mmCIF file with all atom_site columns, C-alpha atoms and ligand atoms in Angstrom:
data_model
loop_
_atom_site.group_PDB
_atom_site.id
_atom_site.type_symbol
_atom_site.label_atom_id
_atom_site.label_alt_id
_atom_site.label_comp_id
_atom_site.label_asym_id
_atom_site.label_entity_id
_atom_site.label_seq_id
_atom_site.pdbx_PDB_ins_code
_atom_site.Cartn_x
_atom_site.Cartn_y
_atom_site.Cartn_z
_atom_site.occupancy
_atom_site.B_iso_or_equiv
_atom_site.pdbx_formal_charge
_atom_site.auth_seq_id
_atom_site.auth_comp_id
_atom_site.auth_asym_id
_atom_site.auth_atom_id
_atom_site.pdbx_PDB_model_num
ATOM   1   C CA  . UNK A 1 1   ? 14.007 152.066 129.275 1.00 0.00 ? 23  UNK A CA  1
ATOM   2   C CA  . UNK A 1 2   ? 15.122 152.240 132.903 1.00 0.00 ? 24  UNK A CA  1
ATOM   3   C CA  . UNK A 1 3   ? 16.222 155.624 134.213 1.00 0.00 ? 25  UNK A CA  1
ATOM   4   C CA  . UNK A 1 4   ? 17.846 156.023 137.636 1.00 0.00 ? 26  UNK A CA  1
ATOM   5   C CA  . UNK A 1 5   ? 17.032 159.144 139.575 1.00 0.00 ? 27  UNK A CA  1
ATOM   6   C CA  . UNK A 1 6   ? 20.078 160.367 141.546 1.00 0.00 ? 28  UNK A CA  1
ATOM   7   C CA  . UNK A 1 7   ? 18.054 160.986 144.681 1.00 0.00 ? 29  UNK A CA  1
ATOM   8   C CA  . UNK A 1 8   ? 16.711 159.225 147.753 1.00 0.00 ? 30  UNK A CA  1
ATOM   9   C CA  . UNK A 1 9   ? 13.497 161.227 147.688 1.00 0.00 ? 31  UNK A CA  1
ATOM   10  C CA  . UNK A 1 10  ? 10.409 159.198 146.682 1.00 0.00 ? 32  UNK A CA  1
ATOM   11  C CA  . UNK A 1 11  ? 8.467  162.462 146.127 1.00 0.00 ? 33  UNK A CA  1
ATOM   12  C CA  . UNK A 1 12  ? 10.925 163.481 143.369 1.00 0.00 ? 34  UNK A CA  1
ATOM   13  C CA  . UNK A 1 13  ? 10.544 160.014 141.840 1.00 0.00 ? 35  UNK A CA  1
ATOM   14  C CA  . UNK A 1 14  ? 6.766  160.388 141.588 1.00 0.00 ? 36  UNK A CA  1
ATOM   15  C CA  . UNK A 1 15  ? 7.081  163.880 140.136 1.00 0.00 ? 37  UNK A CA  1
ATOM   16  C CA  . UNK A 1 16  ? 9.542  162.716 137.436 1.00 0.00 ? 38  UNK A CA  1
ATOM   17  C CA  . UNK A 1 17  ? 7.594  159.550 136.614 1.00 0.00 ? 39  UNK A CA  1
ATOM   18  C CA  . UNK A 1 18  ? 4.398  161.613 136.170 1.00 0.00 ? 40  UNK A CA  1
ATOM   19  C CA  . UNK A 1 19  ? 5.978  164.078 133.760 1.00 0.00 ? 41  UNK A CA  1
ATOM   20  C CA  . UNK A 1 20  ? 7.605  161.292 131.699 1.00 0.00 ? 42  UNK A CA  1
ATOM   21  C CA  . UNK A 1 21  ? 4.235  159.501 131.402 1.00 0.00 ? 43  UNK A CA  1
ATOM   22  C CA  . UNK A 1 22  ? 3.754  157.864 128.013 1.00 0.00 ? 44  UNK A CA  1
ATOM   23  C CA  . UNK A 1 23  ? 7.470  157.802 127.126 1.00 0.00 ? 45  UNK A CA  1
ATOM   24  C CA  . UNK A 1 24  ? 7.947  154.149 128.143 1.00 0.00 ? 46  UNK A CA  1
ATOM   25  C CA  . UNK A 1 25  ? 10.469 155.118 130.806 1.00 0.00 ? 47  UNK A CA  1
ATOM   26  C CA  . UNK A 1 26  ? 10.589 153.426 134.201 1.00 0.00 ? 48  UNK A CA  1
ATOM   27  C CA  . UNK A 1 27  ? 12.147 155.728 136.768 1.00 0.00 ? 49  UNK A CA  1
ATOM   28  C CA  . UNK A 1 28  ? 14.017 154.060 139.697 1.00 0.00 ? 50  UNK A CA  1
ATOM   29  C CA  . UNK A 1 29  ? 15.466 155.510 142.875 1.00 0.00 ? 51  UNK A CA  1
ATOM   30  C CA  . UNK A 1 30  ? 19.202 154.838 143.394 1.00 0.00 ? 52  UNK A CA  1
ATOM   31  C CA  . UNK A 1 31  ? 18.360 152.281 146.074 1.00 0.00 ? 53  UNK A CA  1
ATOM   32  C CA  . UNK A 1 32  ? 16.107 150.341 143.650 1.00 0.00 ? 54  UNK A CA  1
ATOM   33  C CA  . UNK A 1 33  ? 19.002 150.237 141.151 1.00 0.00 ? 55  UNK A CA  1
ATOM   34  C CA  . UNK A 1 34  ? 21.249 148.778 143.868 1.00 0.00 ? 56  UNK A CA  1
ATOM   35  C CA  . UNK A 1 35  ? 23.508 151.803 144.204 1.00 0.00 ? 57  UNK A CA  1
ATOM   36  C CA  . UNK A 1 36  ? 24.157 154.261 147.008 1.00 0.00 ? 58  UNK A CA  1
ATOM   37  C CA  . UNK A 1 37  ? 26.306 157.098 145.759 1.00 0.00 ? 59  UNK A CA  1
ATOM   38  C CA  . UNK A 1 38  ? 27.490 159.945 147.999 1.00 0.00 ? 60  UNK A CA  1
ATOM   39  C CA  . UNK A 1 39  ? 28.852 162.725 145.826 1.00 0.00 ? 61  UNK A CA  1
ATOM   40  C CA  . UNK A 1 40  ? 30.179 166.050 146.945 1.00 0.00 ? 62  UNK A CA  1
ATOM   41  C CA  . UNK A 1 41  ? 28.481 168.898 145.145 1.00 0.00 ? 63  UNK A CA  1
ATOM   42  C CA  . UNK A 1 42  ? 31.702 170.751 144.350 1.00 0.00 ? 64  UNK A CA  1
ATOM   43  C CA  . UNK A 1 43  ? 30.540 172.479 141.185 1.00 0.00 ? 65  UNK A CA  1
ATOM   44  C CA  . UNK A 1 44  ? 30.483 176.250 140.810 1.00 0.00 ? 66  UNK A CA  1
ATOM   45  C CA  . UNK A 1 45  ? 27.171 176.131 138.906 1.00 0.00 ? 67  UNK A CA  1
ATOM   46  C CA  . UNK A 1 46  ? 23.863 174.257 139.142 1.00 0.00 ? 68  UNK A CA  1
ATOM   47  C CA  . UNK A 1 47  ? 24.698 172.663 135.761 1.00 0.00 ? 69  UNK A CA  1
ATOM   48  C CA  . UNK A 1 48  ? 28.005 171.295 137.051 1.00 0.00 ? 70  UNK A CA  1
ATOM   49  C CA  . UNK A 1 49  ? 26.482 169.870 140.219 1.00 0.00 ? 71  UNK A CA  1
ATOM   50  C CA  . UNK A 1 50  ? 23.643 168.155 138.339 1.00 0.00 ? 72  UNK A CA  1
ATOM   51  C CA  . UNK A 1 51  ? 26.205 166.673 135.939 1.00 0.00 ? 73  UNK A CA  1
ATOM   52  C CA  . UNK A 1 52  ? 28.489 165.462 138.746 1.00 0.00 ? 74  UNK A CA  1
ATOM   53  C CA  . UNK A 1 53  ? 25.570 163.629 140.412 1.00 0.00 ? 75  UNK A CA  1
ATOM   54  C CA  . UNK A 1 54  ? 24.085 162.157 137.210 1.00 0.00 ? 76  UNK A CA  1
ATOM   55  C CA  . UNK A 1 55  ? 27.461 160.964 135.941 1.00 0.00 ? 77  UNK A CA  1
ATOM   56  C CA  . UNK A 1 56  ? 28.359 159.276 139.265 1.00 0.00 ? 78  UNK A CA  1
ATOM   57  C CA  . UNK A 1 57  ? 25.045 157.392 139.426 1.00 0.00 ? 79  UNK A CA  1
ATOM   58  C CA  . UNK A 1 58  ? 25.228 156.395 135.754 1.00 0.00 ? 80  UNK A CA  1
ATOM   59  C CA  . UNK A 1 59  ? 28.688 154.973 136.268 1.00 0.00 ? 81  UNK A CA  1
ATOM   60  C CA  . UNK A 1 60  ? 27.752 153.130 139.483 1.00 0.00 ? 82  UNK A CA  1
ATOM   61  C CA  . UNK A 1 61  ? 24.543 151.617 138.063 1.00 0.00 ? 83  UNK A CA  1
ATOM   62  C CA  . UNK A 1 62  ? 25.462 151.157 134.414 1.00 0.00 ? 84  UNK A CA  1
ATOM   63  C CA  . UNK A 1 63  ? 22.058 152.689 133.542 1.00 0.00 ? 85  UNK A CA  1
ATOM   64  C CA  . UNK A 1 64  ? 21.005 156.137 132.261 1.00 0.00 ? 86  UNK A CA  1
ATOM   65  C CA  . UNK A 1 65  ? 20.785 158.442 135.281 1.00 0.00 ? 87  UNK A CA  1
ATOM   66  C CA  . UNK A 1 66  ? 19.211 161.822 135.885 1.00 0.00 ? 88  UNK A CA  1
ATOM   67  C CA  . UNK A 1 67  ? 19.953 164.407 138.589 1.00 0.00 ? 89  UNK A CA  1
ATOM   68  C CA  . UNK A 1 68  ? 18.869 167.895 139.449 1.00 0.00 ? 90  UNK A CA  1
ATOM   69  C CA  . UNK A 1 69  ? 20.372 170.805 141.326 1.00 0.00 ? 91  UNK A CA  1
ATOM   70  C CA  . UNK A 1 70  ? 18.540 173.954 142.281 1.00 0.00 ? 92  UNK A CA  1
ATOM   71  C CA  . UNK A 1 71  ? 18.693 177.075 144.369 1.00 0.00 ? 93  UNK A CA  1
ATOM   72  C CA  . UNK A 1 72  ? 17.827 180.708 144.843 1.00 0.00 ? 94  UNK A CA  1
ATOM   73  C CA  . UNK A 1 73  ? 19.827 183.575 143.285 1.00 0.00 ? 95  UNK A CA  1
ATOM   74  C CA  . UNK A 1 74  ? 19.371 187.093 144.632 1.00 0.00 ? 96  UNK A CA  1
ATOM   75  C CA  . UNK A 1 75  ? 20.445 189.995 142.425 1.00 0.00 ? 97  UNK A CA  1
ATOM   76  C CA  . UNK A 1 76  ? 21.510 192.378 145.201 1.00 0.00 ? 98  UNK A CA  1
ATOM   77  C CA  . UNK A 1 77  ? 23.650 189.606 146.735 1.00 0.00 ? 99  UNK A CA  1
ATOM   78  C CA  . UNK A 1 78  ? 25.446 188.922 143.439 1.00 0.00 ? 100 UNK A CA  1
ATOM   79  C CA  . UNK A 1 79  ? 23.576 185.666 142.899 1.00 0.00 ? 101 UNK A CA  1
ATOM   80  C CA  . UNK A 1 80  ? 23.925 184.324 146.475 1.00 0.00 ? 102 UNK A CA  1
ATOM   81  C CA  . UNK A 1 81  ? 22.976 181.962 148.027 1.00 0.00 ? 103 UNK A CA  1
ATOM   82  C CA  . UNK A 1 82  ? 23.042 180.205 144.584 1.00 0.00 ? 104 UNK A CA  1
ATOM   83  C CA  . UNK A 1 83  ? 24.654 176.735 144.682 1.00 0.00 ? 105 UNK A CA  1
ATOM   84  C CA  . UNK A 1 84  ? 24.992 177.182 148.460 1.00 0.00 ? 106 UNK A CA  1
ATOM   85  C CA  . UNK A 1 85  ? 21.206 177.578 148.999 1.00 0.00 ? 107 UNK A CA  1
ATOM   86  C CA  . UNK A 1 86  ? 20.856 174.407 151.079 1.00 0.00 ? 108 UNK A CA  1
ATOM   87  C CA  . UNK A 1 87  ? 23.809 175.335 153.330 1.00 0.00 ? 109 UNK A CA  1
ATOM   88  C CA  . UNK A 1 88  ? 23.409 179.140 153.480 1.00 0.00 ? 110 UNK A CA  1
ATOM   89  C CA  . UNK A 1 89  ? 24.621 180.340 156.900 1.00 0.00 ? 111 UNK A CA  1
ATOM   90  C CA  . UNK A 1 90  ? 26.237 176.991 157.747 1.00 0.00 ? 112 UNK A CA  1
ATOM   91  C CA  . UNK A 1 91  ? 25.102 173.638 159.057 1.00 0.00 ? 113 UNK A CA  1
ATOM   92  C CA  . UNK A 1 92  ? 23.388 174.972 162.194 1.00 0.00 ? 114 UNK A CA  1
ATOM   93  C CA  . UNK A 1 93  ? 20.489 176.659 160.385 1.00 0.00 ? 115 UNK A CA  1
ATOM   94  C CA  . UNK A 1 94  ? 17.151 175.156 159.352 1.00 0.00 ? 116 UNK A CA  1
ATOM   95  C CA  . UNK A 1 95  ? 14.867 176.468 156.547 1.00 0.00 ? 117 UNK A CA  1
ATOM   96  C CA  . UNK A 1 96  ? 13.492 179.271 158.766 1.00 0.00 ? 118 UNK A CA  1
ATOM   97  C CA  . UNK A 1 97  ? 16.986 180.259 159.887 1.00 0.00 ? 119 UNK A CA  1
ATOM   98  C CA  . UNK A 1 98  ? 18.192 180.425 156.301 1.00 0.00 ? 120 UNK A CA  1
ATOM   99  C CA  . UNK A 1 99  ? 15.370 182.635 154.999 1.00 0.00 ? 121 UNK A CA  1
ATOM   100 C CA  . UNK A 1 100 ? 15.676 184.900 158.069 1.00 0.00 ? 122 UNK A CA  1
ATOM   101 C CA  . UNK A 1 101 ? 19.375 185.287 157.347 1.00 0.00 ? 123 UNK A CA  1
ATOM   102 C CA  . UNK A 1 102 ? 18.539 186.119 153.763 1.00 0.00 ? 124 UNK A CA  1
ATOM   103 C CA  . UNK A 1 103 ? 16.072 188.815 154.833 1.00 0.00 ? 125 UNK A CA  1
ATOM   104 C CA  . UNK A 1 104 ? 18.656 190.189 157.292 1.00 0.00 ? 126 UNK A CA  1
ATOM   105 C CA  . UNK A 1 105 ? 21.264 190.376 154.535 1.00 0.00 ? 127 UNK A CA  1
ATOM   106 C CA  . UNK A 1 106 ? 18.765 192.313 152.389 1.00 0.00 ? 128 UNK A CA  1
ATOM   107 C CA  . UNK A 1 107 ? 17.699 194.694 155.141 1.00 0.00 ? 129 UNK A CA  1
ATOM   108 C CA  . UNK A 1 108 ? 17.416 198.229 153.782 1.00 0.00 ? 130 UNK A CA  1
ATOM   109 C CA  . UNK A 1 109 ? 17.907 197.144 150.177 1.00 0.00 ? 131 UNK A CA  1
ATOM   110 C CA  . UNK A 1 110 ? 15.348 198.215 147.674 1.00 0.00 ? 132 UNK A CA  1
ATOM   111 C CA  . UNK A 1 111 ? 16.418 195.876 144.909 1.00 0.00 ? 133 UNK A CA  1
ATOM   112 C CA  . UNK A 1 112 ? 14.600 192.679 145.965 1.00 0.00 ? 134 UNK A CA  1
ATOM   113 C CA  . UNK A 1 113 ? 14.854 190.836 142.616 1.00 0.00 ? 135 UNK A CA  1
ATOM   114 C CA  . UNK A 1 114 ? 15.604 187.106 142.732 1.00 0.00 ? 136 UNK A CA  1
ATOM   115 C CA  . UNK A 1 115 ? 15.128 183.940 140.772 1.00 0.00 ? 137 UNK A CA  1
ATOM   116 C CA  . UNK A 1 116 ? 14.905 180.235 141.499 1.00 0.00 ? 138 UNK A CA  1
ATOM   117 C CA  . UNK A 1 117 ? 16.938 178.088 139.117 1.00 0.00 ? 139 UNK A CA  1
ATOM   118 C CA  . UNK A 1 118 ? 16.706 174.330 138.521 1.00 0.00 ? 140 UNK A CA  1
ATOM   119 C CA  . UNK A 1 119 ? 19.129 172.386 136.316 1.00 0.00 ? 141 UNK A CA  1
ATOM   120 C CA  . UNK A 1 120 ? 18.594 168.782 135.256 1.00 0.00 ? 142 UNK A CA  1
ATOM   121 C CA  . UNK A 1 121 ? 21.238 166.566 133.711 1.00 0.00 ? 143 UNK A CA  1
ATOM   122 C CA  . UNK A 1 122 ? 20.732 163.109 132.282 1.00 0.00 ? 144 UNK A CA  1
ATOM   123 C CA  . UNK A 1 123 ? 23.780 160.966 131.419 1.00 0.00 ? 145 UNK A CA  1
ATOM   124 C CA  . UNK A 1 124 ? 23.595 157.838 129.276 1.00 0.00 ? 146 UNK A CA  1
ATOM   125 C CA  . UNK A 1 125 ? 26.197 155.044 129.277 1.00 0.00 ? 147 UNK A CA  1
ATOM   126 C CA  . UNK A 1 126 ? 26.924 155.792 125.586 1.00 0.00 ? 148 UNK A CA  1
ATOM   127 C CA  . UNK A 1 127 ? 28.148 159.285 126.485 1.00 0.00 ? 149 UNK A CA  1
ATOM   128 C CA  . UNK A 1 128 ? 24.966 161.161 125.530 1.00 0.00 ? 150 UNK A CA  1
ATOM   129 C CA  . UNK A 1 129 ? 24.165 164.010 127.887 1.00 0.00 ? 151 UNK A CA  1
ATOM   130 C CA  . UNK A 1 130 ? 20.796 165.821 127.998 1.00 0.00 ? 152 UNK A CA  1
ATOM   131 C CA  . UNK A 1 131 ? 20.502 169.054 129.980 1.00 0.00 ? 153 UNK A CA  1
ATOM   132 C CA  . UNK A 1 132 ? 17.560 171.259 130.895 1.00 0.00 ? 154 UNK A CA  1
ATOM   133 C CA  . UNK A 1 133 ? 17.313 174.517 132.824 1.00 0.00 ? 155 UNK A CA  1
ATOM   134 C CA  . UNK A 1 134 ? 14.247 176.169 134.315 1.00 0.00 ? 156 UNK A CA  1
ATOM   135 C CA  . UNK A 1 135 ? 13.901 179.512 136.076 1.00 0.00 ? 157 UNK A CA  1
ATOM   136 C CA  . UNK A 1 136 ? 11.241 181.408 137.955 1.00 0.00 ? 158 UNK A CA  1
ATOM   137 C CA  . UNK A 1 137 ? 11.620 185.132 138.589 1.00 0.00 ? 159 UNK A CA  1
ATOM   138 C CA  . UNK A 1 138 ? 10.328 186.875 141.692 1.00 0.00 ? 160 UNK A CA  1
ATOM   139 C CA  . UNK A 1 139 ? 11.286 189.143 144.563 1.00 0.00 ? 161 UNK A CA  1
ATOM   140 C CA  . UNK A 1 140 ? 12.283 188.590 148.184 1.00 0.00 ? 162 UNK A CA  1
ATOM   141 C CA  . UNK A 1 141 ? 9.390  189.576 150.474 1.00 0.00 ? 163 UNK A CA  1
ATOM   142 C CA  . UNK A 1 142 ? 9.817  191.872 153.476 1.00 0.00 ? 164 UNK A CA  1
ATOM   143 C CA  . UNK A 1 143 ? 8.113  189.281 155.717 1.00 0.00 ? 165 UNK A CA  1
ATOM   144 C CA  . UNK A 1 144 ? 7.430  185.551 155.351 1.00 0.00 ? 166 UNK A CA  1
ATOM   145 C CA  . UNK A 1 145 ? 3.933  184.567 154.207 1.00 0.00 ? 167 UNK A CA  1
ATOM   146 C CA  . UNK A 1 146 ? 2.251  181.170 153.690 1.00 0.00 ? 168 UNK A CA  1
ATOM   147 C CA  . UNK A 1 147 ? 2.938  177.702 154.970 1.00 0.00 ? 169 UNK A CA  1
ATOM   148 C CA  . UNK A 1 148 ? 3.072  175.432 151.928 1.00 0.00 ? 170 UNK A CA  1
ATOM   149 C CA  . UNK A 1 149 ? 6.244  174.174 150.268 1.00 0.00 ? 171 UNK A CA  1
ATOM   150 C CA  . UNK A 1 150 ? 9.720  174.212 151.802 1.00 0.00 ? 172 UNK A CA  1
ATOM   151 C CA  . UNK A 1 151 ? 12.990 176.092 151.907 1.00 0.00 ? 173 UNK A CA  1
ATOM   152 C CA  . UNK A 1 152 ? 12.774 179.738 150.877 1.00 0.00 ? 174 UNK A CA  1
ATOM   153 C CA  . UNK A 1 153 ? 9.119  179.469 149.675 1.00 0.00 ? 175 UNK A CA  1
ATOM   154 C CA  . UNK A 1 154 ? 7.665  181.806 152.377 1.00 0.00 ? 176 UNK A CA  1
ATOM   155 C CA  . UNK A 1 155 ? 9.872  184.714 151.303 1.00 0.00 ? 177 UNK A CA  1
ATOM   156 C CA  . UNK A 1 156 ? 9.839  184.181 147.525 1.00 0.00 ? 178 UNK A CA  1
ATOM   157 C CA  . UNK A 1 157 ? 7.158  186.489 146.141 1.00 0.00 ? 179 UNK A CA  1
ATOM   158 C CA  . UNK A 1 158 ? 5.797  186.039 142.601 1.00 0.00 ? 180 UNK A CA  1
ATOM   159 C CA  . UNK A 1 159 ? 4.510  189.416 141.412 1.00 0.00 ? 181 UNK A CA  1
ATOM   160 C CA  . UNK A 1 160 ? 2.281  187.913 138.684 1.00 0.00 ? 182 UNK A CA  1
ATOM   161 C CA  . UNK A 1 161 ? 0.387  185.858 141.306 1.00 0.00 ? 183 UNK A CA  1
ATOM   162 C CA  . UNK A 1 162 ? 0.651  188.447 144.113 1.00 0.00 ? 184 UNK A CA  1
ATOM   163 C CA  . UNK A 1 163 ? 1.625  185.517 146.411 1.00 0.00 ? 185 UNK A CA  1
ATOM   164 C CA  . UNK A 1 164 ? 4.694  183.859 147.784 1.00 0.00 ? 186 UNK A CA  1
ATOM   165 C CA  . UNK A 1 165 ? 5.520  180.298 146.690 1.00 0.00 ? 187 UNK A CA  1
ATOM   166 C CA  . UNK A 1 166 ? 4.357  179.180 150.152 1.00 0.00 ? 188 UNK A CA  1
ATOM   167 C CA  . UNK A 1 167 ? 0.873  180.640 149.462 1.00 0.00 ? 189 UNK A CA  1
ATOM   168 C CA  . UNK A 1 168 ? 0.452  178.610 146.273 1.00 0.00 ? 190 UNK A CA  1
ATOM   169 C CA  . UNK A 1 169 ? -1.020 175.120 146.057 1.00 0.00 ? 191 UNK A CA  1
ATOM   170 C CA  . UNK A 1 170 ? 1.443  172.481 144.879 1.00 0.00 ? 192 UNK A CA  1
ATOM   171 C CA  . UNK A 1 171 ? -0.272 172.502 141.449 1.00 0.00 ? 193 UNK A CA  1
ATOM   172 C CA  . UNK A 1 172 ? -0.045 176.300 141.127 1.00 0.00 ? 194 UNK A CA  1
ATOM   173 C CA  . UNK A 1 173 ? 3.616  176.233 142.120 1.00 0.00 ? 195 UNK A CA  1
ATOM   174 C CA  . UNK A 1 174 ? 4.452  173.404 139.737 1.00 0.00 ? 196 UNK A CA  1
ATOM   175 C CA  . UNK A 1 175 ? 2.858  175.277 136.828 1.00 0.00 ? 197 UNK A CA  1
ATOM   176 C CA  . UNK A 1 176 ? 5.334  178.200 137.147 1.00 0.00 ? 198 UNK A CA  1
ATOM   177 C CA  . UNK A 1 177 ? 8.254  176.952 139.251 1.00 0.00 ? 199 UNK A CA  1
ATOM   178 C CA  . UNK A 1 178 ? 11.858 176.589 138.136 1.00 0.00 ? 200 UNK A CA  1
ATOM   179 C CA  . UNK A 1 179 ? 11.624 172.816 138.736 1.00 0.00 ? 201 UNK A CA  1
ATOM   180 C CA  . UNK A 1 180 ? 8.366  172.441 136.820 1.00 0.00 ? 202 UNK A CA  1
ATOM   181 C CA  . UNK A 1 181 ? 9.845  174.444 133.945 1.00 0.00 ? 203 UNK A CA  1
ATOM   182 C CA  . UNK A 1 182 ? 13.075 172.426 133.919 1.00 0.00 ? 204 UNK A CA  1
ATOM   183 C CA  . UNK A 1 183 ? 11.166 169.135 134.106 1.00 0.00 ? 205 UNK A CA  1
ATOM   184 C CA  . UNK A 1 184 ? 8.968  170.105 131.174 1.00 0.00 ? 206 UNK A CA  1
ATOM   185 C CA  . UNK A 1 185 ? 12.028 171.045 129.035 1.00 0.00 ? 207 UNK A CA  1
ATOM   186 C CA  . UNK A 1 186 ? 13.728 167.791 130.066 1.00 0.00 ? 208 UNK A CA  1
ATOM   187 C CA  . UNK A 1 187 ? 10.674 165.652 129.188 1.00 0.00 ? 209 UNK A CA  1
ATOM   188 C CA  . UNK A 1 188 ? 10.609 167.232 125.738 1.00 0.00 ? 210 UNK A CA  1
ATOM   189 C CA  . UNK A 1 189 ? 14.347 166.655 125.175 1.00 0.00 ? 211 UNK A CA  1
ATOM   190 C CA  . UNK A 1 190 ? 14.089 163.043 126.338 1.00 0.00 ? 212 UNK A CA  1
ATOM   191 C CA  . UNK A 1 191 ? 11.108 162.493 124.034 1.00 0.00 ? 213 UNK A CA  1
ATOM   192 C CA  . UNK A 1 192 ? 13.140 163.813 121.080 1.00 0.00 ? 214 UNK A CA  1
ATOM   193 C CA  . UNK A 1 193 ? 16.155 161.702 122.077 1.00 0.00 ? 215 UNK A CA  1
ATOM   194 C CA  . UNK A 1 194 ? 14.131 158.477 122.371 1.00 0.00 ? 216 UNK A CA  1
ATOM   195 C CA  . UNK A 1 195 ? 12.455 159.141 118.975 1.00 0.00 ? 217 UNK A CA  1
ATOM   196 C CA  . UNK A 1 196 ? 15.742 159.698 117.149 1.00 0.00 ? 218 UNK A CA  1
HETATM 197 P P1  . LIG B 2 .   ? 18.437 170.796 145.937 1.00 0.00 ? 10  LIG B P1  1
HETATM 198 O O1  . LIG B 2 .   ? 18.717 171.084 144.511 1.00 0.00 ? 10  LIG B O1  1
HETATM 199 O O2  . LIG B 2 .   ? 17.247 169.875 146.106 1.00 0.00 ? 10  LIG B O2  1
HETATM 200 O O3  . LIG B 2 .   ? 19.653 170.364 146.710 1.00 0.00 ? 10  LIG B O3  1
HETATM 201 O O4  . LIG B 2 .   ? 17.952 172.184 146.623 1.00 0.00 ? 10  LIG B O4  1
HETATM 202 C C1  . LIG B 2 .   ? 18.852 173.157 146.980 1.00 0.00 ? 10  LIG B C1  1
HETATM 203 C C2  . LIG B 2 .   ? 18.249 174.145 147.970 1.00 0.00 ? 10  LIG B C2  1
HETATM 204 O O5  . LIG B 2 .   ? 17.673 175.239 147.227 1.00 0.00 ? 10  LIG B O5  1
HETATM 205 C C3  . LIG B 2 .   ? 17.132 173.623 148.851 1.00 0.00 ? 10  LIG B C3  1
HETATM 206 O O6  . LIG B 2 .   ? 17.629 173.039 150.007 1.00 0.00 ? 10  LIG B O6  1
HETATM 207 C C4  . LIG B 2 .   ? 16.360 174.884 149.155 1.00 0.00 ? 10  LIG B C4  1
HETATM 208 O O7  . LIG B 2 .   ? 16.975 175.626 150.188 1.00 0.00 ? 10  LIG B O7  1
HETATM 209 C C5  . LIG B 2 .   ? 16.500 175.694 147.865 1.00 0.00 ? 10  LIG B C5  1
HETATM 210 N N1  . LIG B 2 .   ? 15.362 175.414 146.973 1.00 0.00 ? 10  LIG B N1  1
HETATM 211 C C6  . LIG B 2 .   ? 15.390 174.765 145.782 1.00 0.00 ? 10  LIG B C6  1
HETATM 212 N N2  . LIG B 2 .   ? 14.173 174.720 145.233 1.00 0.00 ? 10  LIG B N2  1
HETATM 213 C C7  . LIG B 2 .   ? 13.344 175.365 146.077 1.00 0.00 ? 10  LIG B C7  1
HETATM 214 C C8  . LIG B 2 .   ? 11.929 175.638 146.086 1.00 0.00 ? 10  LIG B C8  1
HETATM 215 O O8  . LIG B 2 .   ? 11.180 175.289 145.160 1.00 0.00 ? 10  LIG B O8  1
HETATM 216 N N3  . LIG B 2 .   ? 11.482 176.318 147.150 1.00 0.00 ? 10  LIG B N3  1
HETATM 217 C C9  . LIG B 2 .   ? 12.250 176.725 148.158 1.00 0.00 ? 10  LIG B C9  1
HETATM 218 N N4  . LIG B 2 .   ? 13.531 176.495 148.237 1.00 0.00 ? 10  LIG B N4  1
HETATM 219 C C10 . LIG B 2 .   ? 14.122 175.825 147.201 1.00 0.00 ? 10  LIG B C10 1
#
């Protein structure tokens, strides 16, 4: 079966192909399926955004399509930046600017609890929809540490590992991360779906 990944990122393609190993699924990037879909992520939740993207690519390509949406939710900020994680603080900020803004907005706050969330949605032309959600709980550090990863990784501290995401190797991060968890749930659901 061919499965189109609603993304232009070859790294995400490799990651998904590896976790679906043995299922007889060939994962394609949008460009390899001959589609180029620009969708506005207008959903109020990660689930909605993943669904919007997967549905649009499924309709454009006529093939099953999978999409993900993720972000960071901070308790003391009522779940912000949430679905706005990539655009927190506006277009002018880069990753460092965004995590600095986050630390500024938490200055003086003792409740540092946060979680990363990843939602995956897979839409089939016959109307079947498979969804998976993964989370990873942590706290927002008082200062950035580590240089691996991307985005908010330097300020996302995992108490169980006593390290930020940016201090973990890619393998260590994948074993506990929201995306790793969501991908593992998705692989299991797809396996069940293809069996039945
Ligand atoms: P997207 O789902 O790939 O669009 O990611 C949304 C945004 O959430 C990213 O631009 C990052 O700011 C943030 N984010 C999602 N996952 C991670 C992660 O694993 N580490 C750091 N930041 C992340």
